Amino acid sequence: MIIQKSIDIEDEIRIALTEYQTVYCRPLPAEYALPHILITMVGGSESQTIDTFSVVLDSRAETEAAAIEYLNRAVAILKQVAKEQTTAIRYVTVNSSGSWGEDPVRPDLAMCSARLEVVAHQIKAEV
């Protein structure tokens, strides 16, 4: 039987960004490079064969300026990937960006986040 299923959006975003930035999916490894982006899917919805994922990108760096620059670059890269339609990602909308948080493990690091809506086509799979 052929089915339509959602993609692993965290991994798809990781693949899209990894050529340009250091990127991780949850869980964040015990040892990591700075600066980096952590990708977390936090929800979403579907309509027929189109998924809209709610995704949070957390940027960590040594300074606030470096963290926000790294985050803004990641968002811009994802928008361009969607525009070029070379992956399953079709559209990226920013709901909030630049919101500051404190890293619960490393309060000495600067961290900021963006919440995105990422639209992607489901894929066919055989079961």
PDB file of C-alpha atoms in Angstrom:
ATOM      1  CA  MET A   1       0.000   0.000   0.000  1.00  0.00           C
ATOM      2  CA  ILE A   2       1.182   3.558  -0.751  1.00  0.00           C
ATOM      3  CA  ILE A   3       0.608   6.190   1.938  1.00  0.00           C
ATOM      4  CA  GLN A   4       1.260   9.916   2.348  1.00  0.00           C
ATOM      5  CA  LYS A   5       3.291  10.760   5.447  1.00  0.00           C
ATOM      6  CA  SER A   6       4.901  13.748   7.089  1.00  0.00           C
ATOM      7  CA  ILE A   7       8.617  14.349   6.734  1.00  0.00           C
ATOM      8  CA  ASP A   8      11.009  14.662   9.658  1.00  0.00           C
ATOM      9  CA  ILE A   9      11.053  18.457   9.549  1.00  0.00           C
ATOM     10  CA  GLU A  10      13.817  18.813  12.129  1.00  0.00           C
ATOM     11  CA  ASP A  11      16.136  16.671  10.032  1.00  0.00           C
ATOM     12  CA  GLU A  12      15.068  18.403   6.805  1.00  0.00           C
ATOM     13  CA  ILE A  13      15.961  21.795   8.304  1.00  0.00           C
ATOM     14  CA  ARG A  14      19.232  20.396   9.661  1.00  0.00           C
ATOM     15  CA  ILE A  15      20.151  19.175   6.188  1.00  0.00           C
ATOM     16  CA  ALA A  16      19.214  22.524   4.628  1.00  0.00           C
ATOM     17  CA  LEU A  17      21.358  24.518   7.085  1.00  0.00           C
ATOM     18  CA  THR A  18      24.285  22.177   7.704  1.00  0.00           C
ATOM     19  CA  GLU A  19      26.318  23.321   4.696  1.00  0.00           C
ATOM     20  CA  TYR A  20      26.347  26.868   6.089  1.00  0.00           C
ATOM     21  CA  GLN A  21      26.078  26.566   9.864  1.00  0.00           C
ATOM     22  CA  THR A  22      26.586  24.260  12.805  1.00  0.00           C
ATOM     23  CA  VAL A  23      23.174  22.733  13.458  1.00  0.00           C
ATOM     24  CA  TYR A  24      21.796  20.196  15.927  1.00  0.00           C
ATOM     25  CA  CYS A  25      18.467  18.452  16.440  1.00  0.00           C
ATOM     26  CA  ARG A  26      17.322  17.519  19.924  1.00  0.00           C
ATOM     27  CA  PRO A  27      18.798  16.391  22.153  1.00  0.00           C
ATOM     28  CA  LEU A  28      21.640  18.877  22.205  1.00  0.00           C
ATOM     29  CA  PRO A  29      24.855  16.877  22.555  1.00  0.00           C
ATOM     30  CA  ALA A  30      26.877  17.205  25.762  1.00  0.00           C
ATOM     31  CA  GLU A  31      29.717  18.768  23.756  1.00  0.00           C
ATOM     32  CA  TYR A  32      28.854  21.219  21.004  1.00  0.00           C
ATOM     33  CA  ALA A  33      30.464  23.893  18.863  1.00  0.00           C
ATOM     34  CA  LEU A  34      29.623  27.595  19.102  1.00  0.00           C
ATOM     35  CA  PRO A  35      27.831  29.308  17.548  1.00  0.00           C
ATOM     36  CA  HIS A  36      25.114  26.836  16.670  1.00  0.00           C
ATOM     37  CA  ILE A  37      21.413  26.399  15.969  1.00  0.00           C
ATOM     38  CA  LEU A  38      19.221  23.857  17.799  1.00  0.00           C
ATOM     39  CA  ILE A  39      16.061  22.822  15.914  1.00  0.00           C
ATOM     40  CA  THR A  40      12.920  21.756  17.774  1.00  0.00           C
ATOM     41  CA  MET A  41       9.523  20.962  16.276  1.00  0.00           C
ATOM     42  CA  VAL A  42       6.886  22.178  18.737  1.00  0.00           C
ATOM     43  CA  GLY A  43       3.650  21.483  16.854  1.00  0.00           C
ATOM     44  CA  GLY A  44       1.922  21.814  13.544  1.00  0.00           C
ATOM     45  CA  SER A  45      -1.073  20.983  11.412  1.00  0.00           C
ATOM     46  CA  GLU A  46      -1.903  19.361   8.108  1.00  0.00           C
ATOM     47  CA  SER A  47      -4.263  20.051   5.263  1.00  0.00           C
ATOM     48  CA  GLN A  48      -4.580  17.213   2.755  1.00  0.00           C
ATOM     49  CA  THR A  49      -0.956  16.512   1.727  1.00  0.00           C
ATOM     50  CA  ILE A  50       0.577  19.747   3.030  1.00  0.00           C
ATOM     51  CA  ASP A  51       2.024  20.064   6.535  1.00  0.00           C
ATOM     52  CA  THR A  52       2.629  23.277   8.443  1.00  0.00           C
ATOM     53  CA  PHE A  53       5.160  22.699  11.207  1.00  0.00           C
ATOM     54  CA  SER A  54       5.780  25.003  14.166  1.00  0.00           C
ATOM     55  CA  VAL A  55       9.531  25.014  14.693  1.00  0.00           C
ATOM     56  CA  VAL A  56      11.778  26.807  17.171  1.00  0.00           C
ATOM     57  CA  LEU A  57      15.368  27.654  16.289  1.00  0.00           C
ATOM     58  CA  ASP A  58      17.576  28.369  19.301  1.00  0.00           C
ATOM     59  CA  SER A  59      20.845  30.134  18.562  1.00  0.00           C
ATOM     60  CA  ARG A  60      23.679  29.930  21.088  1.00  0.00           C
ATOM     61  CA  ALA A  61      26.882  31.929  20.887  1.00  0.00           C
ATOM     62  CA  GLU A  62      29.476  33.670  23.032  1.00  0.00           C
ATOM     63  CA  THR A  63      27.788  37.092  22.666  1.00  0.00           C
ATOM     64  CA  GLU A  64      24.268  38.376  22.099  1.00  0.00           C
ATOM     65  CA  ALA A  65      25.335  40.009  18.829  1.00  0.00           C
ATOM     66  CA  ALA A  66      26.783  36.739  17.532  1.00  0.00           C
ATOM     67  CA  ALA A  67      23.699  34.754  18.606  1.00  0.00           C
ATOM     68  CA  ILE A  68      21.219  37.078  16.856  1.00  0.00           C
ATOM     69  CA  GLU A  69      23.360  37.270  13.707  1.00  0.00           C
ATOM     70  CA  TYR A  70      23.597  33.475  13.555  1.00  0.00           C
ATOM     71  CA  LEU A  71      19.837  33.160  14.071  1.00  0.00           C
ATOM     72  CA  ASN A  72      19.000  35.761  11.422  1.00  0.00           C
ATOM     73  CA  ARG A  73      21.318  34.021   8.970  1.00  0.00           C
ATOM     74  CA  ALA A  74      19.635  30.653   9.613  1.00  0.00           C
ATOM     75  CA  VAL A  75      16.178  32.133   8.994  1.00  0.00           C
ATOM     76  CA  ALA A  76      17.372  33.825   5.782  1.00  0.00           C
ATOM     77  CA  ILE A  77      18.921  30.576   4.530  1.00  0.00           C
ATOM     78  CA  LEU A  78      15.681  28.673   5.189  1.00  0.00           C
ATOM     79  CA  LYS A  79      13.647  31.304   3.338  1.00  0.00           C
ATOM     80  CA  GLN A  80      15.995  31.007   0.365  1.00  0.00           C
ATOM     81  CA  VAL A  81      15.814  27.192   0.448  1.00  0.00           C
ATOM     82  CA  ALA A  82      12.010  27.455   0.356  1.00  0.00           C
ATOM     83  CA  LYS A  83      12.188  29.943  -2.510  1.00  0.00           C
ATOM     84  CA  GLU A  84      14.487  27.678  -4.544  1.00  0.00           C
ATOM     85  CA  GLN A  85      12.296  24.624  -3.774  1.00  0.00           C
ATOM     86  CA  THR A  86      15.260  22.247  -3.798  1.00  0.00           C
ATOM     87  CA  THR A  87      14.005  20.390  -0.697  1.00  0.00           C
ATOM     88  CA  ALA A  88      10.605  19.443   0.724  1.00  0.00           C
ATOM     89  CA  ILE A  89      10.467  22.876   2.420  1.00  0.00           C
ATOM     90  CA  ARG A  90       8.090  25.112   0.477  1.00  0.00           C
ATOM     91  CA  TYR A  91       7.455  28.186   2.618  1.00  0.00           C
ATOM     92  CA  VAL A  92       8.837  29.730   5.803  1.00  0.00           C
ATOM     93  CA  THR A  93       7.042  32.313   7.938  1.00  0.00           C
ATOM     94  CA  VAL A  94       8.604  33.955  10.991  1.00  0.00           C
ATOM     95  CA  ASN A  95       6.195  34.254  13.931  1.00  0.00           C
ATOM     96  CA  SER A  96       8.730  35.682  16.361  1.00  0.00           C
ATOM     97  CA  SER A  97      12.440  36.246  16.151  1.00  0.00           C
ATOM     98  CA  GLY A  98      15.179  37.492  18.386  1.00  0.00           C
ATOM     99  CA  SER A  99      13.462  36.648  21.640  1.00  0.00           C
ATOM    100  CA  TRP A 100      16.117  36.281  24.295  1.00  0.00           C
ATOM    101  CA  GLY A 101      16.281  33.401  26.704  1.00  0.00           C
ATOM    102  CA  GLU A 102      18.665  31.993  29.223  1.00  0.00           C
ATOM    103  CA  ASP A 103      20.339  28.732  28.428  1.00  0.00           C
ATOM    104  CA  PRO A 104      19.240  26.444  31.284  1.00  0.00           C
ATOM    105  CA  VAL A 105      22.522  24.533  31.239  1.00  0.00           C
ATOM    106  CA  ARG A 106      24.990  27.235  30.257  1.00  0.00           C
ATOM    107  CA  PRO A 107      23.783  30.630  31.557  1.00  0.00           C
ATOM    108  CA  ASP A 108      27.163  32.050  30.500  1.00  0.00           C
ATOM    109  CA  LEU A 109      26.117  31.750  26.827  1.00  0.00           C
ATOM    110  CA  ALA A 110      23.935  34.112  24.860  1.00  0.00           C
ATOM    111  CA  MET A 111      20.828  32.443  23.455  1.00  0.00           C
ATOM    112  CA  CYS A 112      18.024  33.756  21.278  1.00  0.00           C
ATOM    113  CA  SER A 113      15.157  32.036  19.521  1.00  0.00           C
ATOM    114  CA  ALA A 114      12.879  32.286  16.526  1.00  0.00           C
ATOM    115  CA  ARG A 115       9.547  30.546  16.088  1.00  0.00           C
ATOM    116  CA  LEU A 116       8.802  29.627  12.485  1.00  0.00           C
ATOM    117  CA  GLU A 117       5.981  28.079  10.532  1.00  0.00           C
ATOM    118  CA  VAL A 118       7.505  25.801   7.898  1.00  0.00           C
ATOM    119  CA  VAL A 119       5.308  24.439   5.123  1.00  0.00           C
ATOM    120  CA  ALA A 120       6.324  21.172   3.481  1.00  0.00           C
ATOM    121  CA  HIS A 121       4.758  18.559   1.249  1.00  0.00           C
ATOM    122  CA  GLN A 122       4.148  15.132   2.648  1.00  0.00           C
ATOM    123  CA  ILE A 123       5.964  12.275   0.948  1.00  0.00           C
ATOM    124  CA  LYS A 124       4.752   8.972  -0.421  1.00  0.00           C
ATOM    125  CA  ALA A 125       5.855   5.794   1.286  1.00  0.00           C
ATOM    126  CA  GLU A 126       5.146   2.134   0.819  1.00  0.00           C
ATOM    127  CA  VAL A 127       3.992   0.057   3.773  1.00  0.00           C
TER     128      VAL A 127
END
